[in-house]
Amino acid sequence: MVIGGLQKNSFIDFPGRISCVLFLKGCNFRCPYCHNPELVLGTFQGTQSFDQKQVLDLLQARSGFLEGVVITGGEPTLQPDLLSLCKTIRALGYPVKLDTNGSRPDVLEDLFSHGAVDYVAMDIKTDPRRYHGLTPEPLDPTTILTSIRIIMTSGVPYEFRTTCVKPFVDGGIVRKIGKSIEGAARYALQTFHQAKCILNPDFFVSQNGAGYSREEMERLKAIAEPWVEECILR
């Protein structure tokens, strides 16, 4: 497995832990506001790629400092060797956090059945019934809803999160997402920050003001709070 990017230290990606972040190439979504477009397109522009041996050597060398490993993307569940990678990292004594878009519930179920992950963060892009415009091919909403159910019943710590971007997210959509994850342990609403838009260069031209102000984010949070145990803003 070739790692598209590596962040050696992170204090925010794995709750409560100092982590290393592995970025895997490739994604089956095409969100126009994606903040890792090079990974989605498989054209990461970093100075080098990392193979699995390099990553494992680094993890062994930093065992006295790092407290966990985050596997993100792109979409990690597209990688056929993901289970093996997670097992190998955990065998070194590191908890593993997985970031996913929830499009491959069968992979999530396999990871959970093998005890291969210790924390999961799933992005819910919009109302599961309105993913058109975010994926190259139509996506059955049952796929997203199944992943939600699998994660919530896994016994593994988790969070759901939504980046609040117009027109994919508004108050009504946040309410529908809240209903879909009713009783969830944590739901994070993330403020959108302008990024490179090479997946869809016309998006920000046609969309006048895609983000939300802090006051507007607070209103969205108030809508989501009744449905979950904890709702936070990022």
Coordinates of C-alpha atoms in Angstrom, one line a residue:
M1 CA 0.0 0.0 0.0
V2 CA 1.4 3.4 -1.0
I3 CA 0.5 6.3 1.4
G4 CA -0.3 9.5 -0.4
G5 CA 0.7 11.7 2.5
L6 CA 1.8 11.6 6.1
Q7 CA 1.5 14.1 8.9
K8 CA 3.9 13.1 11.6
N9 CA 2.2 15.0 14.5
S10 CA -1.4 16.0 15.1
F11 CA -3.0 17.2 18.3
I12 CA -6.6 17.4 16.9
D13 CA -7.3 14.5 14.6
F14 CA -7.6 11.7 17.2
P15 CA -9.6 12.9 20.2
G16 CA -7.4 13.0 23.4
R17 CA -4.3 11.6 21.6
I18 CA -1.2 12.8 19.9
S19 CA -1.4 11.0 16.5
C20 CA 0.3 10.4 13.2
V21 CA -2.1 10.9 10.2
L22 CA -1.9 8.7 7.1
F23 CA -3.6 9.9 4.0
L24 CA -4.6 7.2 1.5
K25 CA -5.2 8.0 -2.1
G26 CA -8.4 7.7 -4.0
C27 CA -12.1 8.5 -3.3
N28 CA -15.4 7.5 -4.8
F29 CA -17.0 10.9 -4.0
R30 CA -16.4 14.2 -5.8
C31 CA -17.5 16.8 -3.2
P32 CA -16.8 20.1 -4.9
Y33 CA -15.5 21.6 -1.6
C34 CA -13.1 18.8 -0.8
H35 CA -10.0 20.0 1.1
N36 CA -7.8 17.0 -0.1
P37 CA -8.5 17.1 -3.9
E38 CA -5.1 15.7 -4.8
L39 CA -5.8 12.6 -2.8
V40 CA -9.2 12.2 -4.4
L41 CA -7.6 12.4 -7.9
G42 CA -4.6 10.4 -7.0
T43 CA -2.2 13.2 -7.8
F44 CA -0.8 14.1 -4.3
Q45 CA 1.7 16.9 -4.8
G46 CA 3.9 16.2 -1.7
T47 CA 7.6 15.8 -2.0
Q48 CA 7.4 12.1 -1.6
S49 CA 5.1 9.1 -1.2
F50 CA 5.5 6.6 1.7
D51 CA 5.3 2.9 1.4
Q52 CA 4.0 0.8 4.3
K53 CA 7.5 -0.2 5.5
Q54 CA 8.5 3.5 5.9
V55 CA 5.4 4.2 7.9
L56 CA 5.9 1.3 10.2
D57 CA 9.5 2.2 10.7
L58 CA 8.5 5.7 11.7
L59 CA 5.8 4.4 14.1
Q60 CA 8.3 2.2 15.8
A61 CA 10.8 5.1 16.1
R62 CA 8.2 7.4 17.6
S63 CA 6.6 4.9 20.0
G64 CA 7.5 7.0 23.0
F65 CA 5.7 10.1 21.7
L66 CA 2.8 9.1 19.5
E67 CA -0.4 7.8 21.1
G68 CA -2.4 6.8 18.0
V69 CA -2.7 6.6 14.2
V70 CA -5.4 8.2 12.1
I71 CA -6.1 6.7 8.7
T72 CA -7.9 9.1 6.4
G73 CA -8.0 10.0 2.7
G74 CA -9.4 10.1 0.2
E75 CA -11.6 7.3 1.2
P76 CA -9.6 4.6 3.1
T77 CA -12.2 1.8 2.8
L78 CA -11.5 1.6 -1.0
Q79 CA -8.0 0.1 -0.2
P80 CA -8.0 -3.7 -0.3
D81 CA -5.2 -3.9 2.3
L82 CA -6.9 -1.6 4.8
L83 CA -7.7 -4.4 7.3
S84 CA -4.1 -5.7 7.2
L85 CA -2.7 -2.2 7.7
C86 CA -5.0 -1.6 10.7
K87 CA -4.0 -4.9 12.3
T88 CA -0.3 -4.2 11.7
I89 CA -0.5 -0.8 13.3
R90 CA -2.4 -2.1 16.3
A91 CA 0.2 -4.8 16.7
L92 CA 2.7 -2.1 17.3
G93 CA 0.6 -0.9 20.2
Y94 CA -1.2 2.0 18.5
P95 CA -4.9 2.6 18.6
V96 CA -6.3 3.3 15.1
K97 CA -8.8 6.0 14.2
L98 CA -10.5 5.7 10.8
D99 CA -12.1 8.5 8.8
T100 CA -14.7 7.4 6.3
N101 CA -17.5 8.7 4.1
G102 CA -19.6 5.6 5.0
S103 CA -20.0 4.4 1.5
R104 CA -18.8 0.9 2.1
P105 CA -20.7 -0.5 5.1
D106 CA -19.4 -4.1 4.4
V107 CA -15.8 -2.9 4.9
L108 CA -16.7 -1.2 8.2
E109 CA -18.5 -4.3 9.4
D110 CA -15.4 -6.4 8.6
L111 CA -13.1 -4.0 10.4
F112 CA -15.3 -4.1 13.5
S113 CA -15.6 -7.9 13.4
H114 CA -11.8 -8.1 13.5
G115 CA -11.4 -5.5 16.3
A116 CA -9.2 -3.5 13.9
V117 CA -10.2 0.0 14.7
D118 CA -10.5 2.0 18.0
Y119 CA -12.4 5.1 16.9
V120 CA -14.4 6.0 13.8
A121 CA -15.3 9.3 12.4
M122 CA -17.9 9.2 9.6
D123 CA -18.7 12.2 7.4
I124 CA -22.4 12.7 6.6
K125 CA -22.3 15.1 3.7
T126 CA -26.0 15.9 3.6
D127 CA -29.4 14.2 4.0
P128 CA -28.6 10.6 3.0
R129 CA -31.4 10.9 0.4
R130 CA -29.7 13.9 -1.3
Y131 CA -26.2 12.7 -2.2
H132 CA -26.7 13.5 -5.9
G133 CA -24.1 16.1 -6.9
L134 CA -21.5 14.6 -4.5
T135 CA -20.9 11.2 -6.2
P136 CA -20.1 10.3 -9.8
E137 CA -22.7 7.5 -9.7
P138 CA -26.1 7.5 -7.9
L139 CA -25.8 6.3 -4.3
D140 CA -28.5 4.3 -2.5
P141 CA -29.3 6.2 0.7
T142 CA -29.6 2.8 2.4
T143 CA -25.8 2.5 2.1
I144 CA -25.2 5.6 4.3
L145 CA -28.0 4.6 6.7
T146 CA -26.5 1.1 7.1
S147 CA -23.1 2.5 7.9
I148 CA -24.6 4.8 10.5
R149 CA -26.3 1.8 12.1
I150 CA -23.2 -0.4 12.0
I151 CA -21.1 2.3 13.6
M152 CA -23.6 3.1 16.3
T153 CA -23.9 -0.6 17.3
S154 CA -20.2 -1.4 17.0
G155 CA -19.3 -0.7 20.6
V156 CA -16.4 1.4 19.3
P157 CA -16.1 5.1 20.1
Y158 CA -17.3 7.2 17.2
E159 CA -18.5 10.5 15.9
F160 CA -20.5 11.7 13.0
R161 CA -19.6 15.0 11.4
T162 CA -21.0 17.3 8.7
T163 CA -19.1 20.2 7.0
C164 CA -21.7 22.9 6.6
V165 CA -21.6 24.0 3.0
K166 CA -24.4 25.5 1.0
P167 CA -26.5 24.3 -0.8
F168 CA -25.8 20.8 0.6
V169 CA -26.5 21.7 4.2
D170 CA -29.2 24.0 5.8
G171 CA -31.4 23.9 8.9
G172 CA -33.9 21.4 7.4
I173 CA -31.1 19.1 6.3
V174 CA -29.4 19.2 9.7
R175 CA -32.7 18.2 11.2
K176 CA -33.0 15.2 8.8
I177 CA -29.4 14.1 9.6
G178 CA -30.2 14.4 13.3
K179 CA -33.1 12.1 12.9
S180 CA -30.9 9.6 11.0
I181 CA -28.4 9.5 13.8
E182 CA -30.8 9.9 16.7
G183 CA -29.1 8.9 20.0
A184 CA -25.6 9.2 18.5
A185 CA -22.8 9.8 21.0
R186 CA -21.3 12.8 19.2
Y187 CA -22.1 14.9 16.2
A188 CA -19.7 17.6 15.0
L189 CA -20.8 20.5 12.7
Q190 CA -17.7 21.7 10.9
T191 CA -17.3 25.3 9.6
F192 CA -16.5 25.4 5.9
H193 CA -13.2 27.2 5.0
Q194 CA -12.5 28.2 1.4
A195 CA -10.1 25.7 -0.2
K196 CA -8.8 24.8 -3.6
C197 CA -11.7 23.8 -5.7
I198 CA -10.1 21.8 -8.5
L199 CA -12.7 19.1 -8.4
N200 CA -15.3 21.6 -9.6
P201 CA -13.8 25.0 -10.4
D202 CA -17.2 26.5 -11.1
F203 CA -18.7 25.7 -7.7
F204 CA -17.7 28.8 -5.8
V205 CA -18.4 31.0 -8.9
S206 CA -22.0 29.8 -9.1
Q207 CA -22.4 29.5 -5.3
N208 CA -22.5 33.0 -3.7
G209 CA -21.3 32.4 -0.2
A210 CA -21.0 28.7 0.5
G211 CA -20.1 28.9 4.2
Y212 CA -21.9 29.9 7.4
S213 CA -21.1 32.5 9.9
R214 CA -20.5 31.6 13.6
E215 CA -24.0 32.8 14.5
E216 CA -25.5 30.7 11.7
M217 CA -23.5 27.7 12.9
E218 CA -24.8 28.1 16.4
R219 CA -28.4 28.0 15.0
L220 CA -27.6 24.8 13.1
K221 CA -26.1 23.3 16.3
A222 CA -29.4 24.2 18.2
I223 CA -31.3 22.2 15.6
A224 CA -29.1 19.2 15.9
E225 CA -28.7 19.1 19.7
P226 CA -32.0 17.4 20.6
W227 CA -31.2 14.4 18.5
V228 CA -27.7 13.5 19.9
E229 CA -26.0 13.1 23.2
E230 CA -23.3 15.7 22.3
C231 CA -23.2 18.2 19.5
I232 CA -20.1 20.4 19.0
L233 CA -18.9 23.0 16.5
R234 CA -15.5 22.9 14.9

